[in-house]
PDB file of C-alpha atoms in Angstrom:
ATOM      1  CA  MET Q1242      56.829 145.420  21.944  1.00 48.00           C
ATOM      2  CA  THR Q1243      57.562 146.049  25.622  1.00 48.00           C
ATOM      3  CA  VAL Q1244      58.478 143.318  28.079  1.00 46.00           C
ATOM      4  CA  ASP Q1245      56.958 143.411  31.547  1.00 54.00           C
ATOM      5  CA  HIS Q1246      60.013 142.537  33.618  1.00 57.00           C
ATOM      6  CA  GLY Q1247      57.964 142.670  36.840  1.00 64.00           C
ATOM      7  CA  ASN Q1248      55.683 139.859  35.685  1.00 76.00           C
ATOM      8  CA  GLU Q1249      58.674 137.920  34.352  1.00 75.00           C
ATOM      9  CA  ASP Q1250      60.492 138.198  37.694  1.00 76.00           C
ATOM     10  CA  HIS Q1251      57.333 137.145  39.535  1.00 83.00           C
ATOM     11  CA  ALA Q1252      56.907 134.088  37.310  1.00 88.00           C
ATOM     12  CA  GLN Q1253      60.579 133.134  37.852  1.00 89.00           C
ATOM     13  CA  GLN Q1254      60.107 133.550  41.602  1.00 89.00           C
ATOM     14  CA  ARG Q1255      57.028 131.293  41.647  1.00 93.00           C
ATOM     15  CA  ARG Q1256      58.859 128.659  39.606  1.00 95.00           C
ATOM     16  CA  MET Q1257      61.902 128.721  41.934  1.00 95.00           C
ATOM     17  CA  VAL Q1258      59.611 128.220  44.932  1.00 96.00           C
ATOM     18  CA  GLU Q1259      57.883 125.255  43.227  1.00 96.00           C
ATOM     19  CA  LEU Q1260      61.224 123.643  42.450  1.00 97.00           C
ATOM     20  CA  LEU Q1261      62.628 124.186  45.951  1.00 96.00           C
ATOM     21  CA  GLU Q1262      59.454 122.807  47.544  1.00 95.00           C
ATOM     22  CA  ALA Q1263      59.983 119.655  45.471  1.00 96.00           C
ATOM     23  CA  LEU Q1264      63.621 119.429  46.617  1.00 95.00           C
ATOM     24  CA  ALA Q1265      62.770 120.172  50.273  1.00 93.00           C
ATOM     25  CA  PRO Q1266      59.310 118.704  51.022  1.00 92.00           C
ATOM     26  CA  THR Q1267      59.933 118.569  54.785  1.00 89.00           C
ATOM     27  CA  GLU Q1268      61.434 120.952  57.324  1.00 89.00           C
ATOM     28  CA  GLY Q1269      65.164 121.050  57.845  1.00 87.00           C
ATOM     29  CA  TYR Q1270      68.169 120.632  55.600  1.00 89.00           C
ATOM     30  CA  THR Q1271      68.017 118.296  52.625  1.00 90.00           C
ATOM     31  CA  LEU Q1272      71.196 117.029  50.996  1.00 89.00           C
ATOM     32  CA  THR Q1273      71.414 117.181  47.208  1.00 92.00           C
ATOM     33  CA  ALA Q1274      73.278 115.265  44.539  1.00 92.00           C
ATOM     34  CA  LEU Q1275      76.114 117.799  44.948  1.00 94.00           C
ATOM     35  CA  PRO Q1276      77.971 117.448  48.269  1.00 90.00           C
ATOM     36  CA  GLN Q1277      78.608 121.201  48.587  1.00 92.00           C
ATOM     37  CA  VAL Q1278      74.942 122.171  48.094  1.00 95.00           C
ATOM     38  CA  ARG Q1279      72.048 121.808  50.541  1.00 94.00           C
ATOM     39  CA  VAL Q1280      68.531 123.170  50.577  1.00 95.00           C
ATOM     40  CA  LEU Q1281      66.710 124.412  53.647  1.00 93.00           C
ATOM     41  CA  ARG Q1282      63.029 124.557  54.465  1.00 94.00           C
ATOM     42  CA  SER Q1283      61.744 126.192  57.639  1.00 93.00           C
ATOM     43  CA  ASP Q1284      58.021 126.397  58.406  1.00 93.00           C
ATOM     44  CA  ARG Q1285      58.318 128.588  61.480  1.00 91.00           C
ATOM     45  CA  PRO Q1286      59.933 131.868  62.504  1.00 92.00           C
ATOM     46  CA  LEU Q1287      63.142 131.824  64.493  1.00 89.00           C
ATOM     47  CA  ALA Q1288      63.985 134.513  67.041  1.00 89.00           C
ATOM     48  CA  ARG Q1289      67.516 135.886  67.136  1.00 92.00           C
ATOM     49  CA  THR Q1290      69.894 132.969  67.544  1.00 90.00           C
ATOM     50  CA  PRO Q1291      73.705 132.998  67.726  1.00 93.00           C
ATOM     51  CA  VAL Q1292      75.161 131.194  64.703  1.00 92.00           C
ATOM     52  CA  LEU Q1293      78.568 130.493  63.221  1.00 92.00           C
ATOM     53  CA  TYR Q1294      78.454 130.129  59.435  1.00 89.00           C
ATOM     54  CA  ASP Q1295      80.901 128.187  57.331  1.00 89.00           C
ATOM     55  CA  PRO Q1296      82.185 130.300  54.418  1.00 94.00           C
ATOM     56  CA  GLY Q1297      79.578 130.049  51.686  1.00 94.00           C
ATOM     57  CA  ILE Q1298      76.686 131.584  49.788  1.00 96.00           C
ATOM     58  CA  VAL Q1299      73.049 131.600  50.928  1.00 96.00           C
ATOM     59  CA  ILE Q1300      70.352 132.237  48.312  1.00 97.00           C
ATOM     60  CA  VAL Q1301      66.841 132.651  49.737  1.00 97.00           C
ATOM     61  CA  CYS Q1302      63.998 132.061  47.265  1.00 95.00           C
ATOM     62  CA  GLN Q1303      61.141 132.559  49.743  1.00 96.00           C
ATOM     63  CA  GLY Q1304      61.024 134.052  53.230  1.00 96.00           C
ATOM     64  CA  VAL Q1305      63.408 136.363  55.027  1.00 97.00           C
ATOM     65  CA  LYS Q1306      66.586 135.975  57.042  1.00 96.00           C
ATOM     66  CA  ARG Q1307      68.365 138.794  58.823  1.00 97.00           C
ATOM     67  CA  GLY Q1308      71.891 138.603  60.169  1.00 96.00           C
ATOM     68  CA  TYR Q1309      73.235 141.027  62.773  1.00 97.00           C
ATOM     69  CA  PHE Q1310      76.993 141.434  62.687  1.00 95.00           C
ATOM     70  CA  GLY Q1311      79.126 144.243  64.056  1.00 90.00           C
ATOM     71  CA  GLY Q1312      76.263 146.666  64.503  1.00 90.00           C
ATOM     72  CA  GLN Q1313      74.949 146.117  60.952  1.00 94.00           C
ATOM     73  CA  MET Q1314      71.945 144.217  59.637  1.00 96.00           C
ATOM     74  CA  TYR Q1315      72.504 141.918  56.649  1.00 96.00           C
ATOM     75  CA  LEU Q1316      69.308 141.073  54.791  1.00 95.00           C
ATOM     76  CA  TYR Q1317      69.011 137.880  52.769  1.00 95.00           C
ATOM     77  CA  ASP Q1318      65.637 137.313  51.223  1.00 94.00           C
ATOM     78  CA  GLU Q1319      63.981 136.911  47.814  1.00 93.00           C
ATOM     79  CA  GLN Q1320      65.836 140.001  46.590  1.00 93.00           C
ATOM     80  CA  HIS Q1321      69.207 139.584  48.336  1.00 95.00           C
ATOM     81  CA  TYR Q1322      71.771 136.829  48.867  1.00 96.00           C
ATOM     82  CA  LEU Q1323      74.380 136.501  51.606  1.00 96.00           C
ATOM     83  CA  ALA Q1324      78.029 135.593  51.044  1.00 95.00           C
ATOM     84  CA  VAL Q1325      80.427 134.757  53.902  1.00 95.00           C
ATOM     85  CA  SER Q1326      84.163 134.624  53.157  1.00 93.00           C
ATOM     86  CA  VAL Q1327      85.511 133.687  56.619  1.00 93.00           C
ATOM     87  CA  PRO Q1328      83.670 132.109  59.578  1.00 93.00           C
ATOM     88  CA  VAL Q1329      82.282 134.837  61.820  1.00 92.00           C
ATOM     89  CA  PRO Q1330      79.875 134.515  64.769  1.00 93.00           C
ATOM     90  CA  PHE Q1331      76.740 136.617  64.457  1.00 94.00           C
ATOM     91  CA  THR Q1332      73.042 136.459  65.345  1.00 95.00           C
ATOM     92  CA  MET Q1333      70.348 135.476  62.854  1.00 95.00           C
ATOM     93  CA  GLU Q1334      66.548 135.540  62.749  1.00 95.00           C
ATOM     94  CA  THR Q1335      64.059 134.076  60.275  1.00 95.00           C
ATOM     95  CA  ASP Q1336      60.585 135.030  59.068  1.00 96.00           C
ATOM     96  CA  ALA Q1337      58.607 131.958  57.947  1.00 95.00           C
ATOM     97  CA  THR Q1338      55.185 130.323  58.319  1.00 95.00           C
ATOM     98  CA  PRO Q1339      53.755 126.913  57.344  1.00 93.00           C
ATOM     99  CA  GLN Q1340      51.791 128.669  54.579  1.00 94.00           C
ATOM    100  CA  ARG Q1341      54.890 130.515  53.344  1.00 95.00           C
ATOM    101  CA  PRO Q1342      57.964 128.556  54.448  1.00 96.00           C
ATOM    102  CA  LEU Q1343      61.500 129.811  54.179  1.00 96.00           C
ATOM    103  CA  LEU Q1344      63.174 128.108  51.211  1.00 97.00           C
ATOM    104  CA  ALA Q1345      66.882 128.588  50.632  1.00 97.00           C
ATOM    105  CA  ILE Q1346      69.954 127.165  48.889  1.00 97.00           C
ATOM    106  CA  TYR Q1347      73.216 126.849  50.849  1.00 95.00           C
ATOM    107  CA  LEU Q1348      76.443 126.567  48.871  1.00 95.00           C
ATOM    108  CA  HIS Q1349      79.422 125.572  51.018  1.00 94.00           C
ATOM    109  CA  LEU Q1350      82.319 127.663  49.707  1.00 93.00           C
ATOM    110  CA  ASP Q1351      84.576 125.765  47.311  1.00 93.00           C
ATOM    111  CA  PHE Q1352      87.722 127.852  47.811  1.00 92.00           C
ATOM    112  CA  ALA Q1353      89.552 126.344  44.842  1.00 93.00           C
ATOM    113  CA  LEU Q1354      86.703 127.110  42.435  1.00 95.00           C
ATOM    114  CA  ALA Q1355      86.029 130.561  43.872  1.00 94.00           C
ATOM    115  CA  THR Q1356      89.715 131.513  43.791  1.00 92.00           C
ATOM    116  CA  GLU Q1357      90.105 130.277  40.204  1.00 95.00           C
ATOM    117  CA  LEU Q1358      87.167 132.391  39.061  1.00 95.00           C
ATOM    118  CA  ALA Q1359      88.297 135.395  41.115  1.00 91.00           C
ATOM    119  CA  LEU Q1360      91.738 135.286  39.482  1.00 90.00           C
ATOM    120  CA  ALA Q1361      90.166 134.979  36.024  1.00 92.00           C
ATOM    121  CA  LEU Q1362      87.898 137.963  36.661  1.00 90.00           C
ATOM    122  CA  ASP Q1363      90.787 140.055  37.974  1.00 85.00           C
ATOM    123  CA  ALA Q1364      92.877 139.090  34.949  1.00 86.00           C
ATOM    124  CA  ALA Q1365      90.012 140.214  32.711  1.00 83.00           C
ATOM    125  CA  GLY Q1366      90.708 143.757  33.803  1.00 72.00           C
ATOM    126  CA  VAL Q1367      88.322 144.449  36.661  1.00 62.00           C
ATOM    127  CA  ALA Q1368      89.835 147.556  38.214  1.00 57.00           C
ATOM    128  CA  ASP Q1369      88.019 147.735  41.572  1.00 63.00           C
ATOM    129  CA  GLN Q1370      90.242 147.053  44.582  1.00 70.00           C
ATOM    130  CA  PRO Q1371      87.923 147.489  47.584  1.00 80.00           C
ATOM    131  CA  ALA Q1372      88.713 146.410  51.115  1.00 86.00           C
ATOM    132  CA  PRO Q1373      87.819 142.756  51.746  1.00 91.00           C
ATOM    133  CA  GLU Q1374      84.755 142.036  53.892  1.00 92.00           C
ATOM    134  CA  SER Q1375      83.926 138.980  56.013  1.00 93.00           C
ATOM    135  CA  MET Q1376      80.268 139.102  55.002  1.00 94.00           C
ATOM    136  CA  VAL Q1377      78.224 140.845  52.304  1.00 94.00           C
ATOM    137  CA  SER Q1378      74.526 141.045  51.501  1.00 95.00           C
ATOM    138  CA  SER Q1379      73.915 141.899  47.882  1.00 94.00           C
ATOM    139  CA  ARG Q1380      70.926 142.360  45.566  1.00 93.00           C
ATOM    140  CA  MET Q1381      69.946 139.503  43.276  1.00 93.00           C
ATOM    141  CA  ASP Q1382      70.298 140.676  39.681  1.00 93.00           C
ATOM    142  CA  PRO Q1383      68.422 139.172  36.693  1.00 93.00           C
ATOM    143  CA  ALA Q1384      71.454 137.173  35.516  1.00 95.00           C
ATOM    144  CA  LEU Q1385      71.898 135.490  38.908  1.00 96.00           C
ATOM    145  CA  ARG Q1386      68.163 134.857  39.232  1.00 95.00           C
ATOM    146  CA  THR Q1387      68.119 133.139  35.813  1.00 96.00           C
ATOM    147  CA  THR Q1388      71.109 130.973  36.764  1.00 97.00           C
ATOM    148  CA  VAL Q1389      69.448 129.973  40.071  1.00 97.00           C
ATOM    149  CA  LEU Q1390      66.330 128.924  38.167  1.00 97.00           C
ATOM    150  CA  ARG Q1391      68.336 126.843  35.677  1.00 97.00           C
ATOM    151  CA  PHE Q1392      70.230 125.249  38.561  1.00 98.00           C
ATOM    152  CA  LEU Q1393      67.008 124.288  40.375  1.00 98.00           C
ATOM    153  CA  GLU Q1394      65.544 122.865  37.166  1.00 97.00           C
ATOM    154  CA  ALA Q1395      68.636 120.672  36.689  1.00 97.00           C
ATOM    155  CA  MET Q1396      68.534 119.486  40.312  1.00 97.00           C
ATOM    156  CA  GLN Q1397      65.125 117.861  39.740  1.00 96.00           C
ATOM    157  CA  GLN Q1398      66.640 115.057  37.631  1.00 95.00           C
ATOM    158  CA  PRO Q1399      69.521 112.879  38.935  1.00 94.00           C
ATOM    159  CA  VAL Q1400      71.289 112.685  35.557  1.00 96.00           C
ATOM    160  CA  GLU Q1401      71.048 116.433  34.935  1.00 96.00           C
ATOM    161  CA  ALA Q1402      72.112 117.149  38.529  1.00 96.00           C
ATOM    162  CA  ALA Q1403      75.194 114.956  38.158  1.00 95.00           C
ATOM    163  CA  ILE Q1404      76.219 116.172  34.695  1.00 96.00           C
ATOM    164  CA  LEU Q1405      75.004 119.781  34.522  1.00 97.00           C
ATOM    165  CA  GLY Q1406      75.023 120.591  38.260  1.00 97.00           C
ATOM    166  CA  PRO Q1407      78.763 121.281  38.686  1.00 97.00           C
ATOM    167  CA  GLY Q1408      78.796 123.619  35.679  1.00 98.00           C
ATOM    168  CA  LEU Q1409      75.780 125.503  37.001  1.00 98.00           C
ATOM    169  CA  VAL Q1410      77.409 125.824  40.440  1.00 98.00           C
ATOM    170  CA  ARG Q1411      80.403 127.328  38.652  1.00 98.00           C
ATOM    171  CA  GLU Q1412      78.054 129.759  36.902  1.00 98.00           C
ATOM    172  CA  LEU Q1413      76.454 130.696  40.248  1.00 97.00           C
ATOM    173  CA  TYR Q1414      79.902 131.491  41.634  1.00 97.00           C
ATOM    174  CA  PHE Q1415      80.676 133.555  38.541  1.00 96.00           C
ATOM    175  CA  ARG Q1416      77.459 135.572  38.953  1.00 96.00           C
ATOM    176  CA  VAL Q1417      78.191 136.267  42.620  1.00 96.00           C
ATOM    177  CA  LEU Q1418      81.883 137.098  42.081  1.00 94.00           C
ATOM    178  CA  SER Q1419      81.099 139.415  39.176  1.00 92.00           C
ATOM    179  CA  GLY Q1420      78.002 140.904  40.836  1.00 89.00           C
ATOM    180  CA  PRO Q1421      77.507 144.160  42.755  1.00 87.00           C
ATOM    181  CA  GLN Q1422      79.858 143.212  45.613  1.00 88.00           C
ATOM    182  CA  GLY Q1423      81.900 140.665  43.702  1.00 90.00           C
ATOM    183  CA  ALA Q1424      85.080 142.720  43.941  1.00 89.00           C
ATOM    184  CA  THR Q1425      84.794 142.833  47.735  1.00 91.00           C
ATOM    185  CA  LEU Q1426      84.439 139.050  47.840  1.00 91.00           C
ATOM    186  CA  ARG Q1427      87.320 138.540  45.424  1.00 91.00           C
ATOM    187  CA  ALA Q1428      89.496 140.702  47.658  1.00 90.00           C
ATOM    188  CA  ALA Q1429      88.532 138.509  50.632  1.00 91.00           C
ATOM    189  CA  LEU Q1430      89.248 135.279  48.738  1.00 89.00           C
ATOM    190  CA  ALA Q1431      92.699 136.567  47.781  1.00 87.00           C
ATOM    191  CA  MET Q1432      93.570 136.470  51.505  1.00 88.00           C
ATOM    192  CA  ARG Q1433      96.220 139.129  51.024  1.00 86.00           C
ATOM    193  CA  GLY Q1434      97.647 141.472  53.612  1.00 89.00           C
ATOM    194  CA  HIS Q1435      96.097 141.785  57.044  1.00 92.00           C
ATOM    195  CA  PHE Q1436      92.879 139.983  56.028  1.00 93.00           C
ATOM    196  CA  GLY Q1437      94.867 136.923  54.929  1.00 93.00           C
ATOM    197  CA  ARG Q1438      96.937 136.911  58.096  1.00 94.00           C
ATOM    198  CA  ILE Q1439      93.812 137.009  60.251  1.00 95.00           C
ATOM    199  CA  GLY Q1440      92.418 134.213  58.080  1.00 94.00           C
ATOM    200  CA  ARG Q1441      95.399 132.048  59.107  1.00 94.00           C
ATOM    201  CA  ALA Q1442      94.675 132.732  62.785  1.00 96.00           C
ATOM    202  CA  LEU Q1443      91.005 131.818  62.283  1.00 96.00           C
ATOM    203  CA  ARG Q1444      91.982 128.491  60.737  1.00 95.00           C
ATOM    204  CA  ARG Q1445      94.246 127.833  63.728  1.00 96.00           C
ATOM    205  CA  ILE Q1446      91.417 128.574  66.181  1.00 96.00           C
ATOM    206  CA  HIS Q1447      89.020 126.248  64.365  1.00 95.00           C
ATOM    207  CA  ALA Q1448      91.611 123.476  64.207  1.00 94.00           C
ATOM    208  CA  ASP Q1449      92.837 123.756  67.819  1.00 96.00           C
ATOM    209  CA  TYR Q1450      89.944 125.354  69.764  1.00 96.00           C
ATOM    210  CA  ALA Q1451      90.203 122.721  72.532  1.00 96.00           C
ATOM    211  CA  LEU Q1452      93.848 123.601  73.242  1.00 95.00           C
ATOM    212  CA  PRO Q1453      94.940 126.408  75.608  1.00 93.00           C
ATOM    213  CA  LEU Q1454      95.598 128.960  72.853  1.00 94.00           C
ATOM    214  CA  ASP Q1455      96.681 132.399  74.018  1.00 93.00           C
ATOM    215  CA  LEU Q1456      96.805 135.789  72.346  1.00 95.00           C
ATOM    216  CA  ALA Q1457     100.568 135.727  71.753  1.00 96.00           C
ATOM    217  CA  GLU Q1458     100.346 132.343  70.031  1.00 95.00           C
ATOM    218  CA  LEU Q1459      97.532 133.489  67.738  1.00 96.00           C
ATOM    219  CA  ALA Q1460      99.353 136.723  66.934  1.00 97.00           C
ATOM    220  CA  GLY Q1461     102.410 134.655  66.036  1.00 96.00           C
ATOM    221  CA  GLU Q1462     100.269 132.535  63.698  1.00 95.00           C
ATOM    222  CA  ALA Q1463      99.307 135.759  61.919  1.00 95.00           C
ATOM    223  CA  GLY Q1464     102.882 137.099  61.934  1.00 95.00           C
ATOM    224  CA  MET Q1465     101.854 140.215  63.877  1.00 96.00           C
ATOM    225  CA  SER Q1466     102.587 141.878  67.177  1.00 96.00           C
ATOM    226  CA  VAL Q1467      99.883 141.364  69.783  1.00 96.00           C
ATOM    227  CA  PRO Q1468      98.518 144.961  69.615  1.00 96.00           C
ATOM    228  CA  THR Q1469      98.445 144.940  65.781  1.00 97.00           C
ATOM    229  CA  PHE Q1470      96.835 141.500  65.714  1.00 96.00           C
ATOM    230  CA  HIS Q1471      94.134 142.593  68.165  1.00 96.00           C
ATOM    231  CA  VAL Q1472      93.190 145.614  66.016  1.00 96.00           C
ATOM    232  CA  HIS Q1473      93.054 143.722  62.707  1.00 96.00           C
ATOM    233  CA  PHE Q1474      91.314 140.683  64.203  1.00 96.00           C
ATOM    234  CA  LYS Q1475      88.506 142.882  65.503  1.00 95.00           C
ATOM    235  CA  ALA Q1476      88.225 144.630  62.123  1.00 94.00           C
ATOM    236  CA  VAL Q1477      87.602 141.263  60.408  1.00 94.00           C
ATOM    237  CA  THR Q1478      85.437 139.478  63.011  1.00 95.00           C
ATOM    238  CA  ARG Q1479      83.890 142.404  64.980  1.00 95.00           C
ATOM    239  CA  THR Q1480      85.017 140.716  68.188  1.00 95.00           C
ATOM    240  CA  THR Q1481      88.232 140.136  70.137  1.00 96.00           C
ATOM    241  CA  PRO Q1482      90.438 137.061  69.590  1.00 97.00           C
ATOM    242  CA  ILE Q1483      89.641 135.658  73.049  1.00 95.00           C
ATOM    243  CA  GLN Q1484      85.892 136.206  72.628  1.00 96.00           C
ATOM    244  CA  TYR Q1485      86.063 134.565  69.192  1.00 97.00           C
ATOM    245  CA  LEU Q1486      87.863 131.552  70.669  1.00 97.00           C
ATOM    246  CA  LYS Q1487      85.236 131.282  73.420  1.00 97.00           C
ATOM    247  CA  SER Q1488      82.427 131.564  70.866  1.00 96.00           C
ATOM    248  CA  THR Q1489      83.959 128.833  68.692  1.00 97.00           C
ATOM    249  CA  ARG Q1490      84.295 126.505  71.687  1.00 97.00           C
ATOM    250  CA  LEU Q1491      80.711 127.151  72.806  1.00 97.00           C
ATOM    251  CA  HIS Q1492      79.272 126.684  69.313  1.00 95.00           C
ATOM    252  CA  GLN Q1493      81.153 123.395  69.020  1.00 95.00           C
ATOM    253  CA  ALA Q1494      79.873 122.295  72.427  1.00 96.00           C
ATOM    254  CA  ARG Q1495      76.305 123.043  71.313  1.00 94.00           C
ATOM    255  CA  LEU Q1496      76.889 121.019  68.135  1.00 92.00           C
ATOM    256  CA  LEU Q1497      78.187 118.068  70.169  1.00 94.00           C
ATOM    257  CA  MET Q1498      75.140 118.097  72.435  1.00 95.00           C
ATOM    258  CA  VAL Q1499      72.623 118.396  69.594  1.00 91.00           C
ATOM    259  CA  ARG Q1500      74.281 116.172  66.961  1.00 89.00           C
ATOM    260  CA  GLN Q1501      75.826 113.523  69.186  1.00 91.00           C
ATOM    261  CA  GLY Q1502      73.712 113.722  72.344  1.00 91.00           C
ATOM    262  CA  VAL Q1503      76.682 114.188  74.684  1.00 94.00           C
ATOM    263  CA  SER Q1504      76.111 115.664  78.131  1.00 96.00           C
ATOM    264  CA  ALA Q1505      76.845 119.308  78.921  1.00 96.00           C
ATOM    265  CA  GLU Q1506      79.754 118.314  81.158  1.00 96.00           C
ATOM    266  CA  ALA Q1507      81.316 116.104  78.452  1.00 97.00           C
ATOM    267  CA  ALA Q1508      80.799 118.785  75.802  1.00 97.00           C
ATOM    268  CA  GLY Q1509      82.521 121.371  77.987  1.00 97.00           C
ATOM    269  CA  TYR Q1510      85.550 119.149  78.545  1.00 96.00           C
ATOM    270  CA  ALA Q1511      85.689 118.250  74.833  1.00 97.00           C
ATOM    271  CA  VAL Q1512      86.027 121.889  73.782  1.00 97.00           C
ATOM    272  CA  GLY Q1513      88.679 122.824  76.338  1.00 96.00           C
ATOM    273  CA  TYR Q1514      86.864 123.868  79.524  1.00 97.00           C
ATOM    274  CA  ALA Q1515      88.358 122.490  82.743  1.00 94.00           C
ATOM    275  CA  SER Q1516      85.578 123.939  84.911  1.00 95.00           C
ATOM    276  CA  PRO Q1517      81.945 122.859  84.332  1.00 95.00           C
ATOM    277  CA  SER Q1518      80.681 125.908  86.224  1.00 96.00           C
ATOM    278  CA  GLN Q1519      82.673 128.282  83.993  1.00 97.00           C
ATOM    279  CA  PHE Q1520      81.425 126.443  80.908  1.00 97.00           C
ATOM    280  CA  ASN Q1521      77.787 126.686  82.085  1.00 97.00           C
ATOM    281  CA  ARG Q1522      78.179 130.372  82.923  1.00 97.00           C
ATOM    282  CA  GLU Q1523      79.776 131.342  79.598  1.00 97.00           C
ATOM    283  CA  PHE Q1524      77.381 129.144  77.608  1.00 97.00           C
ATOM    284  CA  LYS Q1525      74.349 130.840  79.168  1.00 97.00           C
ATOM    285  CA  ARG Q1526      75.898 134.273  78.563  1.00 96.00           C
ATOM    286  CA  LEU Q1527      76.187 133.545  74.821  1.00 96.00           C
ATOM    287  CA  PHE Q1528      73.016 131.561  74.146  1.00 94.00           C
ATOM    288  CA  GLY Q1529      70.683 132.847  76.875  1.00 94.00           C
ATOM    289  CA  LEU Q1530      69.872 129.349  78.168  1.00 95.00           C
ATOM    290  CA  THR Q1531      71.614 126.603  80.103  1.00 96.00           C
ATOM    291  CA  PRO Q1532      73.397 124.003  77.938  1.00 96.00           C
ATOM    292  CA  ALA Q1533      70.584 121.475  78.460  1.00 94.00           C
ATOM    293  CA  GLY Q1534      67.907 124.084  77.767  1.00 95.00           C
ATOM    294  CA  GLU Q1535      69.610 125.310  74.591  1.00 93.00           C
ATOM    295  CA  ALA Q1536      70.155 121.777  73.295  1.00 91.00           C
ATOM    296  CA  ARG Q1537      66.456 121.081  73.851  1.00 90.00           C
ATOM    297  CA  ARG Q1538      65.445 124.308  72.087  1.00 87.00           C
ATOM    298  CA  MET Q1539      67.724 123.553  69.128  1.00 84.00           C
ATOM    299  CA  ARG Q1540      66.258 120.084  68.668  1.00 82.00           C
ATOM    300  CA  GLN Q1541      62.739 121.500  68.726  1.00 80.00           C
ATOM    301  CA  SER Q1542      63.117 124.613  66.598  1.00 72.00           C
ATOM    302  CA  PHE Q1543      66.382 124.716  64.641  1.00 67.00           C
ATOM    303  CA  SER Q1544      67.517 122.170  62.100  1.00 67.00           C
ATOM    304  CA  LEU Q1545      71.211 121.328  62.237  1.00 72.00           C
ATOM    305  CA  PRO Q1546      72.649 119.566  59.195  1.00 73.00           C
ATOM    306  CA  PRO Q1547      75.591 117.169  59.377  1.00 73.00           C
ATOM    307  CA  ALA Q1548      78.939 118.900  58.990  1.00 76.00           C
ATOM    308  CA  PHE Q1549      80.129 119.539  55.447  1.00 76.00           C
ATOM    309  CA  PRO Q1550      82.648 116.836  54.494  1.00 72.00           C
ATOM    310  CA  GLY Q1551      86.205 118.075  54.777  1.00 72.00           C
ATOM    311  CA  SER Q1552      85.302 121.436  56.303  1.00 78.00           C
ATOM    312  CA  GLY Q1553      88.042 122.819  58.524  1.00 81.00           C
ATOM    313  CA  TYR Q1554      85.638 125.082  60.415  1.00 86.00           C
ATOM    314  CA  VAL Q1555      83.193 124.757  63.290  1.00 88.00           C
ATOM    315  CA  SER Q1556      79.813 125.697  61.808  1.00 86.00           C
ATOM    316  CA  SER Q1557      76.151 125.604  62.793  1.00 76.00           C
ATOM    317  CA  HIS Q1558      75.189 125.549  59.068  1.00 69.00           C
TER     318      HIS Q1558
END
């Protein structure tokens, strides 16, 4: 007897959509019983928008997202998931309609869990040693799809979510870290060599973005000379250290205006700008609108969740 895997995949897909619609009945981000997991529903398309993602995994069950980073397009849709190992600024667009909304699962990266599993997989004899990558888009395989479905089933019931949820999150991590680009992600999580040193500088930027950080100070954080630091920083983030610092400040200013309702002038001062005119100029260069105009657009068309508890990074997701 032959099994029609196409029909089976289609049935799984329909069931995942049903379950996510139940978890996210309205637009925006919905918190779940697990603090590191959120679900997103978007009923409208979103034109290219600058974003700064927390490290994590995005699994889209309906709709399409495209990320543009360093001259490459990263697709995450019903057939592909996105994994981000360090916070990098990029631009993102969404395909969605009220009849066919975007439905996605966001897993904020649990570094302790991911590192534990990565070490276990490496100890099991996985030989691949690829270069680490900041971001990967990878095809959903049947094993991951089945785990996602079991996870969504468990999330429908509070008791199952509380008791089975953490184990299923662990299984999701295992599927991703042992999947097609798992070795690349494991290399990134190991934070060895130049990638790890740049990771230390990124943490410093996100912790102290409002301070007058300079290139020499950031290079010292990474234990590199300034020219070496500049080269390796750009290899990881696809931008320069100073541009990354500016982007982090401007993303944080946007978050302050949208989440807390602060004025553009107050947001600029809060993230380290002494000159309101310079802040307005650089903000418009990044986002394409004035601070007030962008804050208004974000409130109308882009759902911002509360920050993940304990996250050390500025993030618009």
